[in-house]
Amino acid sequence: MIKPIEDNIEYDDEFNETIVEEAIAAGIEKEMTSAPDRHEALIRLTNHFFEPEGQLSKSGLTGRNYEFRLQQMKMATATAEALKNNHNLCVEAPTGVGKSFAYLVPAIHYAANESNPVVISTETINLQEQLMEKDIPFLRKAMKREFRAALAKGRGNYICMRRLFMATGERQAEFFPTHGTLAEAKRILRWADSTTDGSRSDLPFNVDPGIWGSVCCEGGNCHGPRCSFYRDCFYWNARKSWEQADIIVSNHALFFADLKMKCEEVSTENNLLPTYSAVIIDEAHTLEDNAADHLGLRISQAGFMHFLRRLFNSKAGSGLLLKSGQEAVKIRESVAEVEGLAYTFFGMLEQIVIDKEDTIVRVVRPQIVPDLLSDALALLKKQLESFIKIQEDKDFRTELETLYSQCDGYMDGIFKFINMSLDNHVYWLETTSRDEKSGVTLHAAPLNVSVLLYQCLFSKSFSTIVTSATLSVGQTLDYYRNRVGYGDGSEVILDSPFSTDQVQLYIPRRMPEPRDEEYPSAVTEQIKNYIEMTNGKAFVLFTSYYMLKYCAEELEDYFEDLGITLLVQGREMSRGAMLEVFKADINSVIFGTSSFWTGVDVPGEALSNVIVTKLPFPVPSHPLIEARGERITELGGNPFMHYSLPEAILKLRQGTGRLIRSKSDTGIIVILDRRVLTKRYGNLILGSLPQYNINVM
């Protein structure tokens, strides 16, 4: 049982109240360092910001209508307590609580008295932009204090001037053999003269991934302080801002890549993130899948071929091994041999997927194909090692050293995959399309990430705070805690600040079940009915691209006749562009799959209708889902009740949570899956949603 937040607040009568009052009045706490506990006033300062007559209410800053939210203050207090005591915290904070302020304010106060920053990790770019461009600038003014915040991106996001000059200078033929690719590289060079950011997101034009990969910053070939471009290096200047920051805003990909290095105790001077004093993981409902993805193994055929062609591409007449000399000739011959073997090796694996008439196939036994590459890669690695030793050109040697490291990594990864030598991992093959031969990717993911996350994250001496709008199932956090290994801390489930009267929930009773042949046509008819209720203004959420495409094709003329713009995910527009059009064209409709179920914020009338075409159960045939189910069975559980159903509930809550983003929003939610009415588990699903007014049609 979690105690009420108010009961956990600790006060020390002997603490110097004058110091606290002066710090509160000034909005800072530099004077706190003389206190016995430098974080003693953390809870008081946090509460003072959020209380009805506190700093937030008196800030007088335009652009935000202040209203006191008890849930927000509870979360902020709980966050301050966790930071002060170096404990963990798990918080479900429904939409409208204002959770970013609730964790930022105590984090800013806490970081001021720590030598290391607080890292905030998010799933989506949208939230990173909100934190950096809106919330943090606002708090800097409202809190009346200076603090430093920085956005952390991976190395590959930044241009490397040393590599760019090599690629566009005398070594250009080794990088870009054709006029078109060289011209694009020179366009990047002109941009590099004017950019202050130096990151790919600052580029005003699109760049081919292969070209960017040849001129961006890479860990293996970075000279660091020894580089002649170091003083003006975009990446290292960004890194310096991280080191000096109080708050670092990262993403889950970078955070977990850094965490993997820490888990494996990799020692490198080029660590991905600075040492941090605490971690706050927002959008933490994706924690298990992110950990499985980034703490596992992934080898793509496309990536492997790109690695070889950076060494030598006989067809294009490019690559670092164009260099003359007998040693280079021998290595080029080895590269050609590895390339031929790679086509055969990956081709055999891809054929396994094609024969199954699917895009994903689980691997359940080792050595499903002969290991054609390990010996050839071992020879190539040995030749590269000898060749590197005789190179006098420092820049050229560094490029080769990076590829040498990649060669070693591919050797290790392919051996582990073919021999299935990673314990408690699930293995599978995946292709992009079942219609086109686009290459195969090898995957291995840890089956039980809860143990890894507890060992590498939740058991550490610093605070880890995880939060999302949807973490609970059945009014408890038990399911989430067990899946991600959360422990050594408190749990809080906050109430929604919104009224359930703001939403009407519709469930058509006469819908066929999703497996019925009539289901697709019935969905299109029901979409028409409910779109007309709100004159558009809708998200229609699908669980598969197949169903999305079918409905889009069937309904395009219908939407055109109504004068409603239909935006379909997977066509020419990016998700961000679709959202901008959707917000501007108030009667438009979005047909979206997984990425529109979460991390999308459209307040106001523009989104008045969310239609869920099918309950979002995990795909049971996906190897990772299948293996998780097998493990639950081995432990005496029921895979459907103990995994598939809770996952569907969480995702449904995420999807329907797109609708109400403020107290003035109203709208309808439609579930076109009658199983919520006809199956015994339907009551569990509906009981996990807010108690909306339900209309069974």
XYZ file of C-alpha atoms in Angstrom:
697
model
C 0.000 0.000 0.000
C 1.380 3.409 -1.004
C 0.991 6.075 1.627
C -0.756 9.304 0.681
C 1.782 11.755 -0.657
C 1.038 14.294 2.052
C 1.930 11.754 4.761
C 5.398 11.274 3.327
C 6.500 14.911 3.598
C 9.292 15.273 6.132
C 10.020 18.456 8.046
C 13.028 19.198 10.219
C 12.206 21.689 12.975
C 15.883 22.431 13.497
C 16.417 23.478 9.878
C 17.076 27.180 9.366
C 13.705 28.568 8.223
C 15.269 31.887 7.256
C 17.412 30.185 4.644
C 14.333 28.510 3.172
C 12.299 31.722 3.119
C 15.106 33.695 1.480
C 15.622 30.994 -1.136
C 11.901 30.826 -1.891
C 11.669 34.595 -2.193
C 14.586 34.680 -4.623
C 13.455 31.593 -6.495
C 16.874 30.002 -6.023
C 18.663 27.994 -3.366
C 22.346 28.773 -3.633
C 22.290 29.463 0.097
C 21.181 25.874 0.685
C 24.699 24.518 0.370
C 25.390 25.576 3.953
C 22.581 23.332 5.236
C 23.338 19.938 6.797
C 21.500 18.273 3.891
C 21.907 20.211 0.672
C 18.561 18.903 -0.587
C 16.652 19.573 2.643
C 14.514 22.321 1.103
C 13.823 20.457 -2.130
C 10.267 19.444 -1.204
C 9.390 22.879 0.190
C 10.694 24.696 -2.873
C 8.814 22.302 -5.133
C 5.557 22.732 -3.227
C 5.962 26.484 -3.194
C 6.077 26.523 -6.969
C 2.820 24.580 -7.435
C 0.639 25.602 -4.472
C -2.357 27.894 -5.196
C -0.490 31.057 -4.184
C 2.932 29.850 -5.313
C 5.399 30.888 -7.993
C 3.453 29.361 -10.881
C 0.228 31.157 -10.018
C 2.065 34.456 -9.529
C 4.366 34.204 -12.530
C 2.062 36.371 -14.632
C 3.556 34.904 -17.784
C 1.332 35.069 -20.841
C 0.431 32.134 -23.015
C -0.631 29.783 -20.199
C -3.858 29.978 -18.209
C -2.962 28.977 -14.685
C -5.172 26.617 -12.779
C -4.126 24.770 -9.650
C -3.962 20.991 -10.191
C -3.720 18.898 -7.055
C -2.549 15.879 -9.079
C 0.343 17.874 -10.472
C 1.444 18.992 -7.024
C 1.231 15.414 -5.719
C 3.440 14.164 -8.525
C 5.925 16.995 -8.057
C 6.140 16.293 -4.311
C 6.616 12.569 -4.902
C 9.347 13.338 -7.444
C 11.116 15.677 -5.029
C 11.009 13.027 -2.293
C 12.405 10.346 -4.600
C 15.255 12.609 -5.701
C 16.022 13.749 -2.164
C 16.192 10.177 -0.842
C 17.774 8.549 -3.928
C 14.757 6.287 -4.286
C 12.898 5.224 -7.416
C 9.411 6.366 -8.347
C 6.775 5.034 -10.755
C 3.948 7.465 -11.560
C 0.899 7.089 -13.745
C -0.050 10.661 -14.591
C -3.097 10.893 -16.894
C -3.325 13.486 -19.628
C -3.926 16.927 -18.169
C -1.914 16.419 -14.992
C 0.974 18.434 -16.390
C 3.593 15.803 -15.658
C 6.474 17.518 -17.477
C 6.325 20.485 -15.060
C 5.810 18.067 -12.168
C 9.136 16.335 -12.764
C 11.081 19.267 -14.253
C 10.703 21.639 -11.296
C 12.088 19.264 -8.623
C 14.716 18.010 -11.087
C 15.947 21.554 -11.688
C 16.176 22.272 -7.950
C 17.876 18.918 -7.350
C 20.429 19.293 -10.162
C 21.496 22.695 -8.845
C 23.198 20.973 -5.911
C 24.611 18.011 -7.808
C 27.849 17.807 -9.766
C 26.181 15.640 -12.419
C 23.078 16.427 -14.492
C 19.619 14.894 -14.412
C 18.794 13.023 -17.631
C 15.260 13.083 -19.004
C 14.587 10.436 -21.644
C 11.565 10.534 -23.970
C 10.162 8.279 -26.671
C 8.997 10.883 -29.177
C 10.565 13.879 -30.895
C 7.352 15.806 -30.162
C 7.921 15.596 -26.412
C 11.616 16.483 -26.720
C 10.654 19.597 -28.675
C 7.972 20.482 -26.138
C 10.445 20.198 -23.257
C 13.248 22.144 -24.943
C 11.242 24.786 -26.808
C 8.293 25.400 -24.480
C 8.431 23.940 -20.971
C 12.057 24.617 -20.041
C 12.113 28.240 -21.329
C 8.855 28.883 -19.460
C 10.207 27.441 -16.209
C 13.424 29.412 -16.495
C 11.299 32.569 -16.223
C 8.631 31.308 -13.834
C 11.144 29.855 -11.351
C 13.245 33.036 -11.555
C 16.449 31.076 -11.689
C 19.108 30.256 -14.189
C 19.843 26.665 -15.085
C 21.358 25.000 -18.096
C 19.468 22.550 -20.291
C 20.754 20.690 -23.337
C 19.300 18.366 -25.972
C 21.378 15.207 -26.402
C 21.569 13.470 -29.773
C 23.655 10.533 -30.919
C 26.935 11.113 -32.769
C 25.478 10.086 -36.099
C 23.230 13.159 -36.060
C 26.226 15.521 -36.406
C 28.401 16.347 -39.372
C 32.123 15.551 -39.024
C 34.110 18.321 -40.684
C 37.249 16.182 -40.956
C 35.394 13.459 -42.852
C 33.464 16.010 -44.919
C 36.693 17.674 -46.089
C 38.181 14.271 -46.893
C 35.094 13.297 -48.868
C 35.025 16.520 -50.897
C 38.795 16.959 -51.206
C 41.575 14.884 -52.674
C 40.060 11.628 -51.400
C 36.638 12.265 -52.919
C 36.872 9.291 -55.306
C 37.251 6.969 -52.335
C 33.984 8.256 -50.900
C 31.832 9.402 -53.836
C 32.627 8.058 -57.308
C 29.784 9.736 -59.220
C 29.220 13.399 -59.945
C 25.757 13.340 -58.375
C 26.860 12.029 -54.992
C 29.877 14.328 -54.915
C 27.649 17.290 -55.738
C 25.378 16.411 -52.820
C 28.375 16.163 -50.501
C 29.545 19.611 -51.617
C 26.051 20.918 -50.921
C 26.445 19.610 -47.372
C 29.811 21.393 -47.186
C 28.187 24.713 -48.087
C 25.527 24.138 -45.433
C 28.209 23.337 -42.853
C 29.654 26.847 -43.330
C 26.412 28.461 -42.180
C 24.884 26.080 -39.635
C 25.350 26.709 -35.930
C 23.910 23.344 -34.933
C 25.638 20.985 -37.356
C 23.019 18.277 -36.889
C 20.991 16.521 -39.533
C 17.744 17.978 -38.226
C 19.087 21.440 -39.135
C 19.553 20.495 -42.800
C 17.133 22.406 -45.050
C 17.199 19.588 -47.635
C 17.033 15.795 -47.709
C 20.263 13.800 -47.843
C 20.754 10.231 -48.990
C 21.445 8.070 -45.889
C 24.520 6.537 -47.520
C 26.064 9.935 -48.205
C 25.285 11.188 -44.701
C 26.776 8.015 -43.245
C 30.063 8.785 -44.998
C 30.430 12.293 -43.568
C 28.739 12.152 -40.149
C 30.433 11.745 -36.791
C 31.252 8.169 -35.765
C 32.682 6.963 -32.485
C 35.321 4.688 -33.996
C 36.940 7.285 -36.246
C 36.729 10.315 -33.979
C 40.085 11.842 -33.028
C 38.558 13.805 -30.183
C 40.898 16.498 -28.815
C 43.605 15.347 -31.254
C 41.510 16.374 -34.265
C 42.393 19.614 -36.031
C 38.655 20.423 -36.172
C 38.070 19.670 -32.485
C 37.675 23.291 -31.336
C 34.836 23.887 -33.796
C 33.452 20.341 -33.797
C 29.653 20.376 -33.691
C 29.411 17.097 -31.813
C 32.035 17.878 -29.194
C 30.637 21.358 -28.610
C 27.260 19.710 -28.061
C 28.908 17.230 -25.689
C 30.469 20.098 -23.727
C 27.000 21.612 -23.318
C 25.787 18.255 -21.932
C 28.651 18.125 -19.457
C 27.831 21.637 -18.251
C 24.047 21.155 -18.195
C 21.804 20.710 -15.196
C 19.119 19.013 -17.313
C 19.815 16.798 -20.334
C 16.897 15.880 -22.597
C 17.644 12.646 -24.442
C 15.638 10.039 -26.307
C 15.136 6.390 -25.446
C 17.395 5.225 -28.296
C 20.418 7.176 -27.034
C 19.658 6.457 -23.386
C 19.428 2.700 -23.917
C 22.505 2.619 -26.142
C 24.363 4.277 -23.262
C 22.741 1.918 -20.752
C 23.823 -1.108 -22.814
C 27.441 0.047 -22.618
C 27.100 0.436 -18.879
C 25.460 -3.001 -18.562
C 28.301 -4.592 -20.493
C 30.825 -2.475 -18.553
C 32.252 -1.142 -21.795
C 35.053 1.264 -20.973
C 35.362 4.074 -23.479
C 36.468 7.671 -23.358
C 33.706 8.443 -25.822
C 30.787 7.415 -23.594
C 27.413 8.370 -25.015
C 25.963 10.293 -22.057
C 27.721 11.987 -19.147
C 27.463 10.433 -15.701
C 24.071 11.450 -14.342
C 22.749 12.043 -10.838
C 19.206 10.869 -11.637
C 17.098 9.630 -14.555
C 13.530 10.539 -15.453
C 11.963 8.330 -18.127
C 8.861 9.879 -19.649
C 6.602 7.935 -22.027
C 7.733 4.937 -19.974
C 4.952 2.682 -21.280
C 7.427 1.698 -24.037
C 10.187 0.803 -21.576
C 10.060 -2.981 -22.030
C 10.050 -2.891 -25.836
C 12.783 -0.246 -25.972
C 14.967 -2.281 -23.654
C 14.390 -5.468 -25.700
C 15.229 -3.602 -28.887
C 18.351 -1.762 -27.747
C 19.809 -4.322 -25.359
C 19.663 -7.067 -27.974
C 21.321 -7.834 -31.324
C 20.423 -6.503 -34.773
C 22.325 -7.129 -38.010
C 20.885 -5.944 -41.321
C 21.983 -7.165 -44.722
C 21.891 -3.581 -45.996
C 24.173 -2.394 -43.190
C 26.632 -5.228 -43.772
C 26.828 -4.535 -47.510
C 27.332 -0.820 -46.824
C 30.253 -1.718 -44.526
C 31.900 -3.749 -47.325
C 31.354 -1.047 -49.936
C 32.944 1.558 -47.730
C 36.047 -0.610 -47.959
C 35.758 -1.288 -51.676
C 32.978 -1.080 -54.245
C 34.179 -2.628 -57.503
C 31.052 -1.635 -59.462
C 31.197 2.029 -58.456
C 34.972 2.266 -58.367
C 35.023 3.709 -54.857
C 36.044 2.849 -51.329
C 38.951 3.414 -48.993
C 40.913 0.548 -50.561
C 41.303 2.253 -53.913
C 44.756 3.055 -52.524
C 47.514 1.461 -54.634
C 49.851 -1.208 -53.358
C 49.944 -4.981 -53.211
C 48.469 -5.104 -49.691
C 45.445 -3.092 -50.805
C 44.954 -5.383 -53.805
C 44.883 -8.452 -51.568
C 42.354 -6.853 -49.221
C 40.138 -5.823 -52.137
C 40.138 -9.453 -53.240
C 39.086 -10.488 -49.723
C 36.306 -7.877 -49.710
C 35.029 -9.233 -53.036
C 35.084 -12.760 -51.626
C 33.203 -11.732 -48.482
C 30.664 -9.864 -50.607
C 29.970 -12.951 -52.712
C 29.619 -15.129 -49.626
C 27.376 -12.508 -48.019
C 24.953 -12.593 -50.940
C 24.711 -16.362 -50.546
C 24.493 -16.262 -46.730
C 21.832 -13.559 -46.478
C 20.061 -15.004 -49.518
C 19.625 -18.361 -47.764
C 18.225 -16.617 -44.686
C 15.892 -14.478 -46.757
C 14.656 -17.540 -48.626
C 13.607 -19.065 -45.296
C 11.325 -16.076 -44.763
C 10.028 -16.151 -48.344
C 9.226 -19.870 -48.101
C 7.082 -19.161 -45.035
C 5.160 -16.536 -47.066
C 5.641 -14.052 -44.269
C 7.897 -11.136 -43.363
C 8.982 -12.425 -39.936
C 10.157 -15.928 -39.062
C 11.318 -17.160 -35.688
C 14.608 -19.069 -35.437
C 14.358 -21.945 -32.955
C 17.528 -23.952 -33.616
C 21.180 -23.002 -34.173
C 22.965 -23.191 -37.524
C 19.830 -22.959 -39.663
C 22.219 -22.107 -42.517
C 25.986 -22.696 -42.774
C 28.142 -19.942 -41.319
C 29.770 -18.836 -44.561
C 31.102 -15.532 -43.240
C 33.044 -16.015 -39.992
C 36.240 -17.443 -41.511
C 36.251 -14.974 -44.400
C 35.668 -12.053 -42.016
C 38.457 -13.317 -39.751
C 40.880 -13.192 -42.703
C 39.652 -9.733 -43.717
C 40.059 -8.518 -40.151
C 43.632 -9.839 -39.997
C 44.525 -8.182 -43.320
C 43.018 -4.852 -42.208
C 44.973 -4.984 -38.951
C 48.279 -5.379 -40.837
C 47.339 -2.748 -43.415
C 46.407 -0.197 -40.760
C 49.820 -0.516 -39.074
C 51.691 0.694 -42.155
C 49.492 3.732 -42.808
C 51.126 7.092 -42.162
C 48.091 9.255 -42.984
C 46.336 9.725 -39.631
C 42.887 10.482 -41.114
C 43.027 7.550 -43.511
C 44.158 5.237 -40.722
C 41.286 6.357 -38.505
C 38.697 5.589 -41.200
C 40.174 2.117 -41.593
C 40.216 1.555 -37.824
C 36.473 2.239 -37.702
C 35.810 -0.349 -40.389
C 38.140 -2.775 -38.617
C 35.995 -2.413 -35.479
C 32.840 -2.926 -37.514
C 34.337 -6.057 -39.053
C 34.986 -7.391 -35.560
C 31.440 -6.503 -34.507
C 29.883 -8.272 -37.484
C 32.018 -11.363 -36.837
C 30.858 -11.495 -33.237
C 27.201 -10.781 -34.011
C 26.843 -13.267 -36.857
C 28.521 -15.988 -34.794
C 26.173 -15.337 -31.862
C 23.103 -15.367 -34.082
C 23.940 -18.500 -36.066
C 24.940 -20.408 -32.923
C 22.198 -18.841 -30.735
C 24.806 -18.302 -28.027
C 23.034 -15.459 -26.220
C 21.233 -16.986 -23.238
C 17.535 -16.230 -22.670
C 17.164 -14.485 -26.019
C 14.615 -14.995 -28.771
C 15.876 -15.016 -32.375
C 14.117 -14.130 -35.613
C 14.556 -13.088 -39.243
C 12.697 -10.159 -40.761
C 12.303 -8.728 -44.251
C 10.823 -5.385 -45.200
C 8.326 -6.787 -47.678
C 7.013 -10.167 -48.684
C 6.654 -8.937 -52.290
C 10.112 -7.491 -52.908
C 13.548 -8.844 -52.125
C 14.772 -5.981 -49.989
C 17.183 -7.807 -47.736
C 16.908 -9.557 -44.418
C 17.635 -8.457 -40.849
C 18.809 -10.738 -38.037
C 17.341 -10.056 -34.584
C 18.019 -11.382 -31.105
C 16.235 -9.807 -28.138
C 16.492 -10.572 -24.404
C 13.405 -12.471 -23.344
C 13.286 -11.200 -19.784
C 14.298 -7.551 -19.734
C 13.003 -7.118 -16.185
C 16.150 -8.714 -14.756
C 18.420 -6.579 -16.956
C 16.575 -3.361 -16.162
C 16.642 -4.018 -12.442
C 20.365 -4.811 -12.489
C 21.369 -1.973 -14.807
C 18.899 0.728 -13.779
C 16.539 0.302 -10.840
C 19.087 -1.144 -8.382
C 21.579 1.710 -8.771
C 22.340 4.363 -6.168
C 20.675 7.172 -8.137
C 16.940 7.806 -8.521
C 15.122 6.472 -11.554
C 11.688 7.973 -12.094
C 9.376 6.424 -14.684
C 6.131 8.036 -15.755
C 3.434 7.829 -18.402
C -0.259 8.468 -18.795
C -0.889 4.716 -19.046
C 0.949 2.260 -16.821
C -1.759 0.621 -14.691
C -3.929 -2.383 -15.454
C -6.872 -3.081 -13.157
C -6.067 -0.032 -11.010
C -2.639 -1.374 -10.012
C 0.913 -1.113 -11.323
C 1.665 -4.783 -10.643
C 1.726 -5.774 -14.313
C 4.020 -2.934 -15.330
C 6.344 -3.440 -12.374
C 6.798 -7.122 -13.176
C 7.397 -6.541 -16.892
C 10.122 -3.914 -16.466
C 11.744 -5.021 -13.200
C 10.771 -1.881 -11.316
C 11.681 -1.918 -7.625
C 13.297 -0.095 -4.706
C 10.834 2.765 -4.781
C 7.292 4.099 -4.536
C 4.296 3.813 -6.841
C 1.641 6.472 -7.429
C -1.492 6.379 -9.579
C -3.003 9.831 -10.025
C -6.602 10.667 -10.885
C -7.485 12.359 -14.150
C -8.247 16.072 -13.832
C -10.852 15.726 -16.587
C -14.520 14.833 -16.248
C -15.783 11.615 -17.806
C -18.794 13.640 -19.006
C -16.537 15.180 -21.648
C -16.667 11.918 -23.633
C -19.369 9.706 -25.099
C -18.234 6.115 -25.799
C -20.000 4.289 -28.658
C -19.895 0.522 -29.245
C -21.867 -0.917 -32.216
C -23.387 -4.213 -31.050
C -24.063 -5.675 -34.511
C -20.489 -5.566 -35.769
C -19.057 -8.870 -37.072
C -16.029 -10.144 -35.191
C -12.634 -9.253 -36.702
C -12.129 -12.771 -38.119
C -15.415 -12.697 -40.062
C -15.330 -12.046 -43.809
C -17.880 -9.264 -43.419
C -15.778 -7.374 -40.890
C -13.780 -5.106 -43.292
C -16.879 -3.881 -45.152
C -18.724 -3.403 -41.854
C -15.848 -1.254 -40.554
C -16.019 1.038 -43.587
C -19.776 1.532 -43.100
C -19.400 2.278 -39.397
C -16.571 4.747 -40.082
C -18.982 6.661 -42.325
C -21.645 6.773 -39.593
C -19.364 8.152 -36.911
C -17.409 10.504 -39.159
C -20.693 12.198 -40.006
C -21.466 12.677 -36.299
C -18.498 15.030 -35.942
C -18.095 16.146 -39.572
C -14.589 14.714 -39.665
C -12.196 15.883 -36.938
C -11.208 12.263 -36.346
C -8.379 9.814 -35.820
C -9.249 6.374 -37.189
C -6.804 3.962 -35.546
C -5.880 0.642 -37.143
C -3.815 -2.304 -35.930
C -2.556 -3.275 -39.415
C -1.512 -1.514 -42.625
C -3.563 -4.011 -44.630
C -6.828 -2.927 -43.012
C -5.821 0.733 -43.168
C -5.136 0.540 -46.919
C -8.355 -1.351 -47.555
C -10.495 1.208 -45.734
C -8.635 4.143 -47.297
C -9.230 2.818 -50.811
C -12.881 2.067 -50.085
C -13.605 5.457 -48.517
C -11.563 7.917 -50.603
C -14.480 8.870 -52.834
C -16.778 9.153 -49.802
C -14.469 11.653 -48.100
C -14.011 13.584 -51.319
C -17.781 13.891 -51.742
C -18.063 15.227 -48.170
C -15.273 17.718 -48.782
C -13.232 16.193 -45.952
C -9.473 15.810 -46.376
C -8.340 12.215 -45.811
C -4.753 11.844 -44.568
C -3.420 8.292 -44.823
C -0.301 7.121 -43.024
C 2.265 5.505 -45.303
C 1.648 7.760 -48.274
C 3.716 10.772 -49.276
C 3.392 12.739 -46.019
C 5.422 12.176 -42.859
C 3.583 11.815 -39.556
C 4.586 15.347 -38.569
C 3.323 16.813 -41.842
C 0.038 14.912 -41.496
C -0.494 16.367 -38.024
C 0.188 19.921 -39.207
C -2.388 19.598 -41.995
C -4.831 17.935 -39.597
C -4.587 20.781 -37.093
C -4.930 23.451 -39.783
C -7.790 21.763 -41.683
C -10.228 21.368 -38.820
C -12.555 18.886 -40.560
C -9.851 16.511 -41.801
C -9.455 12.832 -40.870
C -6.324 10.772 -40.213
C -6.103 7.047 -40.876
C -3.145 5.871 -38.775
C -1.500 2.782 -37.339
C 0.774 2.278 -34.323
C 2.567 5.641 -34.249
C -0.758 7.506 -34.008
C -1.891 5.491 -30.980
C 0.624 7.263 -28.756
C 2.662 10.462 -28.414
C 0.266 12.667 -30.409
C -1.200 15.832 -28.901
C -4.032 17.635 -30.721
C -5.967 19.803 -28.256
C -9.201 21.535 -29.152
C -11.926 20.929 -31.720
C -9.574 19.622 -34.434
C -9.686 16.191 -32.755
C -13.234 15.428 -31.608
C -13.510 11.768 -32.551
C -11.289 8.701 -32.044
C -12.394 5.531 -33.826
C -10.692 2.286 -32.796
C -11.252 -0.259 -35.563
C -9.987 -3.273 -33.606
C -8.766 -4.033 -30.094
C -4.964 -3.663 -30.189
C -3.864 -7.106 -29.047
C -0.182 -7.891 -29.703
C 0.398 -9.994 -32.822
C 0.667 -13.496 -31.286
C 2.793 -14.835 -34.147
C 5.572 -12.275 -33.690
C 8.579 -14.239 -32.388
C 9.139 -11.983 -29.382
C 5.463 -12.055 -28.391
C 5.299 -15.804 -28.950
C 8.397 -16.403 -26.818
C 7.098 -14.179 -24.032
C 3.905 -16.220 -24.040
C 5.862 -19.472 -23.847
C 7.809 -18.171 -20.881
C 4.588 -17.212 -19.077
C 3.224 -20.705 -19.722
C 6.393 -22.276 -18.336
C 5.895 -20.245 -15.160
C 2.327 -21.503 -14.819
C 0.563 -18.436 -16.199
C -1.882 -17.765 -19.002
C -0.252 -15.871 -21.925
C -3.504 -14.227 -22.966
C -4.623 -13.079 -19.530
C -1.150 -12.282 -18.212
C 0.318 -10.597 -21.289
C -1.848 -10.091 -24.372
C -4.864 -8.657 -22.544
C -2.889 -6.215 -20.325
C -0.916 -5.038 -23.367
C -4.124 -4.455 -25.325
C -5.612 -2.520 -22.412
C -2.583 -0.257 -22.139
C -2.492 0.448 -25.863
C -6.244 1.061 -26.005
C -5.900 3.559 -23.164
C -3.068 5.235 -25.076
C -5.090 5.455 -28.276
C -8.304 6.725 -26.719
C -6.269 9.123 -24.584
C -5.533 11.172 -27.701
C -9.042 12.699 -27.487
C -9.265 14.825 -24.331
C -6.297 17.130 -23.788
C -7.926 19.944 -21.798
C -10.974 20.618 -19.618
C -12.726 22.328 -22.528
C -12.337 19.395 -24.952
C -15.315 17.187 -25.751
C -15.784 14.363 -28.196
C -16.645 10.757 -28.914
C -14.737 7.477 -28.769
C -15.889 4.592 -30.947
C -14.788 0.965 -30.530
C -15.674 -1.083 -33.636
C -14.896 -4.385 -31.919
C -17.891 -6.042 -30.307
C -15.679 -8.367 -28.267
C -15.730 -5.742 -25.501
C -19.418 -6.683 -25.159
C -19.435 -10.406 -25.970
C -16.255 -11.753 -24.368
C -15.725 -12.262 -20.654
C -12.595 -10.127 -20.759
C -14.619 -7.229 -22.196
C -15.535 -6.016 -18.726
C -11.846 -5.866 -17.800
C -11.151 -3.716 -20.852
C -14.030 -1.324 -20.285
C -13.276 -1.219 -16.556
C -9.734 -0.027 -17.297
C -11.024 2.978 -19.252
C -12.358 6.081 -17.483
C -16.018 5.622 -16.606
C -17.385 7.265 -19.743
C -21.055 7.240 -20.701
C -21.357 4.083 -22.842
C -23.746 4.001 -25.781
C -24.327 0.512 -27.190
C -25.844 0.987 -30.635
